Amino acid sequence: MAKENELPDSYEYILDKFGEEKLLSRYTWLYDLMENFLRIKNYEDNVIISSDILNHVVIDYFVDIDRLKLFQNIEKTHESKIYAYSAYWLLRHKPMQVVVADQGEKYAFVNEEFVSDLIRSYLFSDPDNIPVLNNKKDVVDNFVGTLLYYFKYREYSAKNIEIMLLAFEAGRGYQYSVDHQ
């Protein structure tokens, strides 16, 4: 039996704490996004989604969120944490697996590509009616390209992904307020 503020030896407590429906919902959300990404990229014949690995992504995500809620004494998880911790575990476990021997290098960073697209969708979802300024489109495109490079070749953590998301949102909020003065 775990003491207060200690985690049990098994991850069964995650299922008890969050409920099967919530875990299944997160799994389905991620799976559907990945499936759509593979279809759009025309990768579906060469890359599969490993259900077992995606299960690990979901469990590890909820373990981290549970710890955050406990240590930071928070009740509701901010959306930036949801995306940051999901991104981290997707990058860490790599649930999309290449199933072809030839052209494997084309698909080598499929998980990193997906996470970059996932983060881009989050950053540009709200407010979705605010366009990128014409003279800033290159800056935004460079940012997204740098994300992919960063996920491929640099060290990352859920915490630094989260602060990057928050910094982007702060900059966007500043730009929005300047544009509407």
Coordinates of C-alpha atoms in Angstrom, one line a residue:
M1 CA 0.0 0.0 0.0
A2 CA 1.4 3.4 -1.0
K3 CA 1.8 6.1 1.6
E4 CA 0.3 9.5 1.1
N5 CA 2.2 11.5 -1.6
E6 CA 3.8 8.2 -2.8
L7 CA 2.9 6.4 -6.0
P8 CA 1.8 2.8 -5.8
D9 CA 3.9 0.1 -7.5
S10 CA 1.2 -0.5 -10.1
Y11 CA -0.4 1.8 -12.6
E12 CA -3.9 0.4 -11.9
Y13 CA -4.5 3.4 -9.7
I14 CA -4.6 5.6 -12.9
L15 CA -7.6 3.6 -14.2
D16 CA -9.3 3.9 -10.8
K17 CA -8.5 7.6 -10.4
F18 CA -9.4 8.8 -13.9
G19 CA -11.7 6.1 -15.1
E20 CA -11.7 3.9 -18.1
E21 CA -13.8 6.3 -20.1
K22 CA -11.3 9.2 -19.8
L23 CA -8.4 7.0 -20.7
L24 CA -10.2 5.5 -23.7
S25 CA -11.3 9.0 -24.8
R26 CA -7.6 10.2 -24.7
Y27 CA -6.5 7.1 -26.6
T28 CA -9.2 7.5 -29.2
W29 CA -8.5 11.2 -29.6
L30 CA -4.8 10.6 -30.2
Y31 CA -5.4 7.5 -32.4
D32 CA -7.8 9.4 -34.6
L33 CA -5.4 12.4 -35.0
M34 CA -2.6 10.1 -35.9
E35 CA -4.7 8.1 -38.4
N36 CA -5.9 11.4 -40.0
F37 CA -2.2 12.6 -40.2
L38 CA -1.1 9.4 -41.9
R39 CA -3.9 9.6 -44.4
I40 CA -3.2 13.2 -45.2
K41 CA 0.5 12.6 -45.6
N42 CA -0.3 9.4 -47.6
Y43 CA 1.8 7.3 -45.2
E44 CA -0.9 4.8 -44.2
D45 CA 0.6 2.0 -46.3
N46 CA 4.1 2.4 -44.8
V47 CA 3.5 3.4 -41.2
I48 CA 1.2 1.8 -38.6
I49 CA 0.0 2.9 -35.2
S50 CA 1.0 0.5 -32.4
S51 CA -1.9 0.2 -30.1
D52 CA 0.3 -1.2 -27.3
I53 CA 2.7 1.7 -27.5
L54 CA -0.1 4.2 -27.7
N55 CA -1.5 2.6 -24.5
H56 CA 1.8 3.4 -22.8
V57 CA 1.6 7.0 -24.1
V58 CA -1.8 7.4 -22.5
I59 CA -0.9 5.8 -19.2
D60 CA 2.4 7.7 -18.9
Y61 CA 0.6 11.0 -19.7
F62 CA -2.0 10.4 -17.0
V63 CA 0.7 9.4 -14.5
D64 CA 2.4 12.7 -15.1
I65 CA -0.8 14.7 -14.9
D66 CA -1.7 13.0 -11.7
R67 CA 1.7 13.9 -10.2
L68 CA 1.3 17.5 -11.4
K69 CA -2.1 17.8 -9.8
L70 CA -0.8 16.3 -6.6
F71 CA 2.4 18.4 -6.3
Q72 CA 1.0 21.7 -7.7
N73 CA -2.3 21.3 -5.9
I74 CA -4.3 21.9 -9.1
E75 CA -7.7 20.6 -9.9
K76 CA -8.0 21.3 -13.7
T77 CA -5.2 20.8 -16.1
H78 CA -4.4 23.7 -18.4
E79 CA -4.5 23.0 -22.1
S80 CA -0.9 23.8 -22.5
K81 CA 0.0 21.0 -20.1
I82 CA -2.3 18.6 -21.9
Y83 CA -0.5 19.2 -25.2
A84 CA 3.0 19.4 -23.7
Y85 CA 2.7 16.1 -21.8
S86 CA 0.9 14.4 -24.7
A87 CA 3.6 15.6 -27.1
Y88 CA 6.4 14.5 -24.8
W89 CA 5.1 10.9 -24.4
L90 CA 4.3 10.6 -28.1
L91 CA 7.9 11.7 -28.9
R92 CA 9.3 9.4 -26.2
H93 CA 7.4 6.2 -27.0
K94 CA 7.0 6.7 -30.8
P95 CA 3.7 4.9 -31.4
M96 CA 3.8 5.3 -35.1
Q97 CA 6.0 2.6 -36.5
V98 CA 7.6 2.3 -40.0
V99 CA 6.7 -1.0 -41.7
V100 CA 8.8 -0.7 -44.9
A101 CA 12.4 -1.4 -45.5
D102 CA 12.9 0.8 -48.5
Q103 CA 12.3 4.5 -48.2
G104 CA 12.5 4.1 -44.4
E105 CA 14.4 7.4 -44.1
K106 CA 11.3 9.2 -45.5
Y107 CA 9.4 8.0 -42.5
A108 CA 12.1 8.0 -39.9
F109 CA 10.7 11.0 -38.1
V110 CA 7.0 10.4 -38.6
N111 CA 6.3 10.8 -34.8
E112 CA 8.2 14.1 -34.7
E113 CA 6.3 15.3 -37.8
F114 CA 3.0 14.4 -36.1
V115 CA 3.8 16.1 -32.8
S116 CA 4.9 19.3 -34.7
D117 CA 1.5 19.2 -36.5
L118 CA -0.3 18.5 -33.2
I119 CA 1.3 21.5 -31.6
R120 CA 0.7 23.7 -34.6
S121 CA -3.0 22.8 -34.5
Y122 CA -3.1 23.8 -30.8
L123 CA -1.3 27.0 -31.2
F124 CA -3.5 28.2 -34.1
S125 CA -6.8 26.9 -32.9
D126 CA -7.9 29.7 -30.6
P127 CA -8.8 32.3 -31.7
D128 CA -9.0 30.7 -35.1
N129 CA -10.3 33.9 -36.8
I130 CA -7.1 35.8 -36.2
P131 CA -4.8 35.4 -39.2
V132 CA -1.0 35.5 -39.1
L133 CA 0.2 38.9 -40.3
N134 CA 1.5 38.7 -43.9
N135 CA 4.9 40.1 -42.8
K136 CA 5.1 37.5 -40.0
K137 CA 4.2 34.3 -42.0
D138 CA 7.8 33.4 -42.6
V139 CA 8.5 33.8 -38.8
V140 CA 5.7 31.5 -38.0
D141 CA 6.7 28.9 -40.6
N142 CA 10.3 29.1 -39.4
F143 CA 9.0 28.5 -35.8
V144 CA 7.1 25.3 -36.9
G145 CA 10.1 24.1 -38.9
T146 CA 12.3 24.7 -35.9
L147 CA 9.9 22.6 -33.7
L148 CA 10.4 19.6 -36.0
Y149 CA 14.2 20.1 -36.0
Y150 CA 14.1 20.4 -32.2
F151 CA 12.1 17.2 -31.8
K152 CA 14.4 15.3 -34.1
Y153 CA 17.8 16.4 -32.8
R154 CA 17.6 18.2 -29.5
E155 CA 16.8 17.2 -25.9
Y156 CA 13.3 18.0 -24.7
S157 CA 11.1 17.6 -21.8
A158 CA 7.4 18.0 -21.1
K159 CA 8.2 21.1 -19.1
N160 CA 10.2 22.9 -21.8
I161 CA 7.5 22.0 -24.4
E162 CA 5.0 23.5 -22.1
I163 CA 6.9 26.8 -21.5
M164 CA 7.4 27.0 -25.3
L165 CA 3.6 26.8 -25.8
L166 CA 3.0 29.4 -23.1
A167 CA 5.6 31.7 -24.6
F168 CA 4.0 31.4 -28.0
E169 CA 0.6 32.1 -26.6
A170 CA 1.9 35.2 -24.7
G171 CA 3.5 36.5 -27.9
R172 CA 0.3 35.9 -29.8
G173 CA -1.8 37.6 -27.1
Y174 CA 0.5 40.6 -27.3
Q175 CA 0.2 40.8 -31.1
Y176 CA -3.6 40.4 -30.8
S177 CA -3.8 43.3 -28.3
V178 CA -1.5 45.5 -30.4
D179 CA -3.6 44.8 -33.6
H180 CA -6.8 45.7 -31.8
Q181 CA -5.8 49.0 -30.2

